[in-house]
CSV table of N, CA, C and O in Angstrom, one decimal:
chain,number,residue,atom,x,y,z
A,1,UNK,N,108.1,104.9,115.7
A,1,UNK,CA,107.8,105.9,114.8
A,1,UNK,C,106.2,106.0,114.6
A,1,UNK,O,105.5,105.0,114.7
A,2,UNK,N,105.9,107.0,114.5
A,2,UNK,CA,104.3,107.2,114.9
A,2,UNK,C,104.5,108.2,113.3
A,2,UNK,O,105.5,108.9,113.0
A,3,UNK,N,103.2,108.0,112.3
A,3,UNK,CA,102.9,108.7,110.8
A,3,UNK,C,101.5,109.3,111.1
A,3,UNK,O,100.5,108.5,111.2
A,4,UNK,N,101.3,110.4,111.3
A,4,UNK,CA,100.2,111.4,111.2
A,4,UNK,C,99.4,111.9,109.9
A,4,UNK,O,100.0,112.6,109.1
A,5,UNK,N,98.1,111.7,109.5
A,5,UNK,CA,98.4,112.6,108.4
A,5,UNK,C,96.7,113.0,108.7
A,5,UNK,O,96.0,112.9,109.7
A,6,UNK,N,96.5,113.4,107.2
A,6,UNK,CA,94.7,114.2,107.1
A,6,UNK,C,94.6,113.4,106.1
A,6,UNK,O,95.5,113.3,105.2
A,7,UNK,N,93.2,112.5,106.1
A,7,UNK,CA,92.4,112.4,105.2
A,7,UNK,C,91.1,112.3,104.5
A,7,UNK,O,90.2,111.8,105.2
A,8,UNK,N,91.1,112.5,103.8
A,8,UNK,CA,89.7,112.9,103.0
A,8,UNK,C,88.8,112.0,103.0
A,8,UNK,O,88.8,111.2,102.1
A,9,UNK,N,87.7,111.8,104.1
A,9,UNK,CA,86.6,110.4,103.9
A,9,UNK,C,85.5,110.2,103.2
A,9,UNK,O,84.6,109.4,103.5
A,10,UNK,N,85.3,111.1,101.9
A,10,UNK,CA,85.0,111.1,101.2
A,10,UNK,C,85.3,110.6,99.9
A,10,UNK,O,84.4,110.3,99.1
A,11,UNK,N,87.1,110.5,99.6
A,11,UNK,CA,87.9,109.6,98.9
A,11,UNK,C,88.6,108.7,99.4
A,11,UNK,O,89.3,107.9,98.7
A,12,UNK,N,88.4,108.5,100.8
A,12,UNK,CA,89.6,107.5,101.6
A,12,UNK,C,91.2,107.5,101.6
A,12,UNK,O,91.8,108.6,101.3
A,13,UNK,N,91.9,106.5,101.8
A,13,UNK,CA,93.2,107.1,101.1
A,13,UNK,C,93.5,104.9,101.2
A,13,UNK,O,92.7,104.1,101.6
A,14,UNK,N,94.7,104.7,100.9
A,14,UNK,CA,95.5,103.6,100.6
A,14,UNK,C,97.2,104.2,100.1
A,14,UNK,O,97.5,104.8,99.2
A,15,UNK,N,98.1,103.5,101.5
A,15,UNK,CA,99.3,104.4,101.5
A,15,UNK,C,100.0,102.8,102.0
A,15,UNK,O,99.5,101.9,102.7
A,16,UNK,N,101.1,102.8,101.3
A,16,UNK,CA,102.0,101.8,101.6
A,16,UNK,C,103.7,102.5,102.5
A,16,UNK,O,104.4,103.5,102.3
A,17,UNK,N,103.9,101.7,103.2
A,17,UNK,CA,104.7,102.6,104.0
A,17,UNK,C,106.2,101.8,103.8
A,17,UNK,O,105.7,100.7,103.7
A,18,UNK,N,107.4,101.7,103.7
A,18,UNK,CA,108.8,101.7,103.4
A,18,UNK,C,109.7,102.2,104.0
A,18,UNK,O,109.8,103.4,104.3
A,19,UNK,N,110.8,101.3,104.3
A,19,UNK,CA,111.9,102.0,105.2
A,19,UNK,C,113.0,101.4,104.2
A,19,UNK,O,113.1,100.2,104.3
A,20,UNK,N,114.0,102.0,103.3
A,20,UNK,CA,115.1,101.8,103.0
A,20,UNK,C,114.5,100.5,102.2
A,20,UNK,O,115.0,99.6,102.8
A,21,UNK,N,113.8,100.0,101.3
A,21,UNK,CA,112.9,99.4,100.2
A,21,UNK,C,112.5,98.3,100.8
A,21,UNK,O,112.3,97.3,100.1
A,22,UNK,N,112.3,98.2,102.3
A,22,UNK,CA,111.3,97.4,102.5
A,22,UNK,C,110.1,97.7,103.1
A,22,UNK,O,110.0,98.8,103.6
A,23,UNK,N,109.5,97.0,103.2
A,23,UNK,CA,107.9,97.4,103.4
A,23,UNK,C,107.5,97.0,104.8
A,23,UNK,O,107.6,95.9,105.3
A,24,UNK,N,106.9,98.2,105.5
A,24,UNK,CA,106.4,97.7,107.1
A,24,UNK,C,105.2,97.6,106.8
A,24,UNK,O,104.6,96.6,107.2
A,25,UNK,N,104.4,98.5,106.2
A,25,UNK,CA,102.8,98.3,106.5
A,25,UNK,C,102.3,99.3,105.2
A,25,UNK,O,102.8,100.0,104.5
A,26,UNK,N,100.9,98.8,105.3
A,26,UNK,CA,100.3,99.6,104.9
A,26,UNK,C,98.9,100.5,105.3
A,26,UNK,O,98.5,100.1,106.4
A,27,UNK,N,98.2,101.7,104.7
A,27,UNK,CA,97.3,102.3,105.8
A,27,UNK,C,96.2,101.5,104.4
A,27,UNK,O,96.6,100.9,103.4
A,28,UNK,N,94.7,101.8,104.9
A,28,UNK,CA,93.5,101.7,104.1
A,28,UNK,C,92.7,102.1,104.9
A,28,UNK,O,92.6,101.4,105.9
A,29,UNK,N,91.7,103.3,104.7
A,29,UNK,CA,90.3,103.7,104.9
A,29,UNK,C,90.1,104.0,103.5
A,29,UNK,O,90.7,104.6,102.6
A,30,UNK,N,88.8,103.4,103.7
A,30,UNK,CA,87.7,103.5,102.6
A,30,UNK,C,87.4,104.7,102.5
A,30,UNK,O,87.4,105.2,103.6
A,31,UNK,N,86.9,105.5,101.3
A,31,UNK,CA,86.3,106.7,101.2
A,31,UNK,C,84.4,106.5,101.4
A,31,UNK,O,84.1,105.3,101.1
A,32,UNK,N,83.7,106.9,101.5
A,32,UNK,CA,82.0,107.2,101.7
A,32,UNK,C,81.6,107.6,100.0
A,32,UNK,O,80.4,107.8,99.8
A,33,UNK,N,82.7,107.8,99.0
A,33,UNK,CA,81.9,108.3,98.0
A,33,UNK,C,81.1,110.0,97.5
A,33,UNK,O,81.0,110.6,96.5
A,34,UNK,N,80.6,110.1,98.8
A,34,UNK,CA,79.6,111.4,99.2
A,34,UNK,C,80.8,112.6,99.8
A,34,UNK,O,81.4,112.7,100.8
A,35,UNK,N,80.6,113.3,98.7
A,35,UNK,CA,80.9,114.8,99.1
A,35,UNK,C,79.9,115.6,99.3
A,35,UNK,O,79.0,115.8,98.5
A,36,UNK,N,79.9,116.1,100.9
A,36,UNK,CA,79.2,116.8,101.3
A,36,UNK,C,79.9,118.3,101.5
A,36,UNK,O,81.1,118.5,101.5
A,37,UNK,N,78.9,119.2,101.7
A,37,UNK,CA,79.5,120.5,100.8
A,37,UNK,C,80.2,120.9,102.4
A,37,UNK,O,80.8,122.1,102.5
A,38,UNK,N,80.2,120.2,103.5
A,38,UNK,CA,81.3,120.5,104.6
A,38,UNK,C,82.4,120.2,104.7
A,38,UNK,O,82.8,119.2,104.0
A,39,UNK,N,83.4,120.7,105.6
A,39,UNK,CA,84.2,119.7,105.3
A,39,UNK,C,84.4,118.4,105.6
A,39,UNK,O,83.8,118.1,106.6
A,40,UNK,N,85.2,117.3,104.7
A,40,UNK,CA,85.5,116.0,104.9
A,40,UNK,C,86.9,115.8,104.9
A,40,UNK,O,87.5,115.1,104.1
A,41,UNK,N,87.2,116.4,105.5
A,41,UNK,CA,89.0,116.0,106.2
A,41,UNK,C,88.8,115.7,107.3
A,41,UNK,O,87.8,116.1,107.8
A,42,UNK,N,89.5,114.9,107.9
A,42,UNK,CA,89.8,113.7,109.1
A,42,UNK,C,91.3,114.5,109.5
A,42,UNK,O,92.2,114.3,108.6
A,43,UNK,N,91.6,115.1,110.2
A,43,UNK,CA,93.1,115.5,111.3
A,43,UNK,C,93.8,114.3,112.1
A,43,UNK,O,93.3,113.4,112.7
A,44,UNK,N,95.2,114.6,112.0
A,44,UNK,CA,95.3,113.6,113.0
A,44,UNK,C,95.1,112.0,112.7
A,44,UNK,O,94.8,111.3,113.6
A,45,UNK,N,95.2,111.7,111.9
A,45,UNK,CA,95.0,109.6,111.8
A,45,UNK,C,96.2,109.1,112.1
A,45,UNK,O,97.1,109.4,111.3
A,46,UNK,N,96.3,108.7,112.6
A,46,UNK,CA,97.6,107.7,112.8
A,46,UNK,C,97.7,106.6,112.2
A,46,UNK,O,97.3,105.5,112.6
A,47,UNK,N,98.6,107.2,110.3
A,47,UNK,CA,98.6,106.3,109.2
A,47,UNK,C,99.8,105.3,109.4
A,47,UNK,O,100.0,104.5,108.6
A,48,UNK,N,100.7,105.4,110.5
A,48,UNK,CA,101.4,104.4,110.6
A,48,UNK,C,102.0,104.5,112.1
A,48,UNK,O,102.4,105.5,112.5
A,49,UNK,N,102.2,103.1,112.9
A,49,UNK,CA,102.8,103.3,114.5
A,49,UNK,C,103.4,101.9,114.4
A,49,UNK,O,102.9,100.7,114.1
A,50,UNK,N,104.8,102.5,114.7
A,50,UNK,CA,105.3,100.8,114.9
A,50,UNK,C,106.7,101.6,116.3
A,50,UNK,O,107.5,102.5,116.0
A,51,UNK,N,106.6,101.2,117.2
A,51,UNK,CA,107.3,101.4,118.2
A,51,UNK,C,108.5,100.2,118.1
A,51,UNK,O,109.6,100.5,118.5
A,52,UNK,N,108.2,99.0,117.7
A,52,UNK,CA,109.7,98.5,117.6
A,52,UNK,C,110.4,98.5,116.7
A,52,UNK,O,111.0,97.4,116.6
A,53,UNK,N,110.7,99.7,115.8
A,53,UNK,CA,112.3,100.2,115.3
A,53,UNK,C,113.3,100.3,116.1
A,53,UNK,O,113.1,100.6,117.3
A,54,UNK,N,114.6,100.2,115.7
A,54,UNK,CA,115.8,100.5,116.7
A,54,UNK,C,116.1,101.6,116.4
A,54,UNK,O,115.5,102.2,115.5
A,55,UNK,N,117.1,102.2,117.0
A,55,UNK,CA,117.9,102.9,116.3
A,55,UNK,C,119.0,102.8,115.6
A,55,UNK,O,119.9,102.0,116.1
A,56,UNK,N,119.3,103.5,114.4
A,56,UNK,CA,119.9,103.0,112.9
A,56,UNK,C,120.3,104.1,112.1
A,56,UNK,O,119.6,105.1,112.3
A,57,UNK,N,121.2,104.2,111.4
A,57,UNK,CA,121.2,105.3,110.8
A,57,UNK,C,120.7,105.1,109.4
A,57,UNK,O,120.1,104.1,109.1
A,58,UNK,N,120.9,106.1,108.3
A,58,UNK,CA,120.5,105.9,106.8
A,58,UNK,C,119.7,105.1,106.8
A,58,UNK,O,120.0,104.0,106.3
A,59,UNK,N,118.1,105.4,107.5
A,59,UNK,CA,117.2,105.1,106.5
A,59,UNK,C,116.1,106.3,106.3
A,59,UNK,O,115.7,107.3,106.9
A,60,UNK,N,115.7,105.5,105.1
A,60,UNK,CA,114.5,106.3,104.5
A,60,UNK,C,113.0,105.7,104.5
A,60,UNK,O,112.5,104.6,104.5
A,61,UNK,N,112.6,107.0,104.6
A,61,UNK,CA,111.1,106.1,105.0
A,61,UNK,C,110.4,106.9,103.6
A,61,UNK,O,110.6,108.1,103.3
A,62,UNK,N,109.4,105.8,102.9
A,62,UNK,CA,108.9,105.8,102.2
A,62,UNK,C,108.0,105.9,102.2
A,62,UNK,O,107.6,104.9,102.8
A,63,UNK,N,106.8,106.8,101.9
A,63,UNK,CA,105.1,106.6,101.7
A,63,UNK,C,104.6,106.7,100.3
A,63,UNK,O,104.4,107.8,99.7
A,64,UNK,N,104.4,105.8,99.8
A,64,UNK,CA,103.6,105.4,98.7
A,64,UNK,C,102.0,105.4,98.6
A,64,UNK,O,101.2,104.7,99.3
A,65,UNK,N,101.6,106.3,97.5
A,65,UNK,CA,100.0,106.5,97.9
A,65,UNK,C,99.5,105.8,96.3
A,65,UNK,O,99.7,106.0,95.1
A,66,UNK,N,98.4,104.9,97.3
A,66,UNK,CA,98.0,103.9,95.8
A,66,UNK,C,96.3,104.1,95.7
A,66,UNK,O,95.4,103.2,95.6
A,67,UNK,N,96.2,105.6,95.8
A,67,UNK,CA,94.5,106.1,95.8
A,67,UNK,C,94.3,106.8,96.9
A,67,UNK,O,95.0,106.9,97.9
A,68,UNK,N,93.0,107.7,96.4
A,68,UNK,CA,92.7,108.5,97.8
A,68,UNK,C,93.2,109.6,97.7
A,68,UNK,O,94.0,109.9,96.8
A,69,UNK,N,92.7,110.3,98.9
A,69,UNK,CA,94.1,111.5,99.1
A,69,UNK,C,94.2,111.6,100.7
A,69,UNK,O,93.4,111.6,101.6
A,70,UNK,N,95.5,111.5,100.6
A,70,UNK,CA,96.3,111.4,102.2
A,70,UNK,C,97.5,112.8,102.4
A,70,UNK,O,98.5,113.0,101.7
A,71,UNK,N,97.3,113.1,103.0
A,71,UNK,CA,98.1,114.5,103.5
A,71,UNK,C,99.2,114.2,104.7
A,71,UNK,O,98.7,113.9,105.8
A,72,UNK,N,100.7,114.1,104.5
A,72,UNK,CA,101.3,114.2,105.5
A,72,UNK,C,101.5,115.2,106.5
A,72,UNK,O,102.3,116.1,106.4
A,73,UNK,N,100.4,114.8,107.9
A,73,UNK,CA,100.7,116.1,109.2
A,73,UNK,C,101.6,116.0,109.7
A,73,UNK,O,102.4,117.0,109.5
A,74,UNK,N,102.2,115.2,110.6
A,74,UNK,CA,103.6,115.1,111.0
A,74,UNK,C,103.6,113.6,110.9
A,74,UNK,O,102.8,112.8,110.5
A,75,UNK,N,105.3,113.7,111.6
A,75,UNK,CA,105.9,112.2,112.0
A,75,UNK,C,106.4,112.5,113.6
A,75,UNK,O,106.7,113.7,113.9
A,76,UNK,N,106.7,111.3,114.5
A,76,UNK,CA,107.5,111.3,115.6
A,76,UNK,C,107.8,110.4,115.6
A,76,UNK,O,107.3,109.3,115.3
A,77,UNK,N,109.3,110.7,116.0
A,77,UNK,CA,110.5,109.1,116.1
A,77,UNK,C,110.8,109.5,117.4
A,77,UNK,O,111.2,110.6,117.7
A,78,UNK,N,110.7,108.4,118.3
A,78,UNK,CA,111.6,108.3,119.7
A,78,UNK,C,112.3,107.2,119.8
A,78,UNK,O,112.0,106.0,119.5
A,79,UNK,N,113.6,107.8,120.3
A,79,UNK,CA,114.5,106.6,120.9
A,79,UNK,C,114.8,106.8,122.6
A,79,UNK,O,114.5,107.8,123.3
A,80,UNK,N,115.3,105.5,122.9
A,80,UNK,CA,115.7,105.7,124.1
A,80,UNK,C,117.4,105.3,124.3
A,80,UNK,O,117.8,104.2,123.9
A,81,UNK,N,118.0,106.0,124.9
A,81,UNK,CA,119.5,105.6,124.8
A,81,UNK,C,120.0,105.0,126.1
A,81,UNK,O,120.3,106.0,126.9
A,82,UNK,N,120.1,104.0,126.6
A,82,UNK,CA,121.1,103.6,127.9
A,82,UNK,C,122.7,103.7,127.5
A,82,UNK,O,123.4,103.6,126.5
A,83,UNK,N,123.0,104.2,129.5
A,83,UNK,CA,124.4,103.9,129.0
A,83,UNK,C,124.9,104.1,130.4
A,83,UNK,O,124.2,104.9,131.1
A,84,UNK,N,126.0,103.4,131.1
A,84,UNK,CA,126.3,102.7,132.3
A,84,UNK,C,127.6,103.9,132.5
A,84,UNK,O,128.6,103.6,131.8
A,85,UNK,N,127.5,105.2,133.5
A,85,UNK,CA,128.7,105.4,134.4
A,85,UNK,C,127.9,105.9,135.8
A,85,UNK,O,127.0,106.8,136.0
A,86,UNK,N,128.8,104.5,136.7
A,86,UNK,CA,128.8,104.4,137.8
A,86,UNK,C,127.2,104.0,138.3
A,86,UNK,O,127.1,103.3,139.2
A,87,UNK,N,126.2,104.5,137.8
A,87,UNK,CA,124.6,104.0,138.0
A,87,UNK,C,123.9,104.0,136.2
A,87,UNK,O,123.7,104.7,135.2
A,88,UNK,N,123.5,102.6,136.7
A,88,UNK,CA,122.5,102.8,134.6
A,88,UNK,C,121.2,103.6,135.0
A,88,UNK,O,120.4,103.7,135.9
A,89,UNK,N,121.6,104.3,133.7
A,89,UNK,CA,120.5,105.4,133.9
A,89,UNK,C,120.1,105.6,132.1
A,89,UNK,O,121.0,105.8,131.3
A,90,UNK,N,118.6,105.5,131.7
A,90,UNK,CA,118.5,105.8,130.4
A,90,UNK,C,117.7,107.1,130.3
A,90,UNK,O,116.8,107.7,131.0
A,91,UNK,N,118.3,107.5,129.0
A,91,UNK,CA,118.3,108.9,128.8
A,91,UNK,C,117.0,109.2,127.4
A,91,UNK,O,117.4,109.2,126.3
A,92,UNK,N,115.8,109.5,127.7
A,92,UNK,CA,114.7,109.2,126.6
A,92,UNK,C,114.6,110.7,125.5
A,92,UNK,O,114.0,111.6,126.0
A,93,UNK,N,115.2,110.7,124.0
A,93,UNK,CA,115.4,111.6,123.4
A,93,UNK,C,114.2,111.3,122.0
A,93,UNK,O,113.8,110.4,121.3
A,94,UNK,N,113.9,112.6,122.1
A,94,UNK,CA,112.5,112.9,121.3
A,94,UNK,C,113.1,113.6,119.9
A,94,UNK,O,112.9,114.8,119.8
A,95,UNK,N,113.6,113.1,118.9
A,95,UNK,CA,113.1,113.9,117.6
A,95,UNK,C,111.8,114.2,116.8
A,95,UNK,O,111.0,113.5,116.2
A,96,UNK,N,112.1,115.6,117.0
A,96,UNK,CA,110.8,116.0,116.0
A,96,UNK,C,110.7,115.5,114.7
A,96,UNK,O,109.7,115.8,114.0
């Protein structure tokens, strides 16, 4: 699972992340303090990547924001599925 988002480096952000109430990780960039009259949005951070989830059903992913400001841009989950007729062959499926 790969967590995308925009943040402001001018406030930083601090985000705790959750799957079904437990806790994988958390993000932290410091803010600079200094608003400058351009912009200070950051695109694109990759506020969370953990590639070894399985696949599972019912769960929820949680983001918890403990300061800052953090914008969610996307998420991507990939799985990979094997499965054996006549030659193993695995089949790699992308949810958006």
């Amino acid at each position: 699972m790969y967590v995308y988002g925009i943040v402001d480096s001018a406030l930083g952000a601090e985000l705790t992340f959750m799957i079904d109430d437990e806790m994988l990780g958390n993000f932290s960039r410091a803010g600079t303090g200094v608003s400058a009259a351009q912009d200070t949005l950051t695109y694109s951070v990759p506020m969370y990547v953990n590639a070894s989830l399985g696949p599972q059903t019912s769960r929820l992913l949680e983001i918890v924001n403990r300061g800052g400001l953090a914008i969610l841009d996307y998420l991507i989950y990939t799985s990979v599925y094997c499965f054996s007729v006549a030659l193993r062959a695995c089949l790699s499926l992308r949810d958006p």
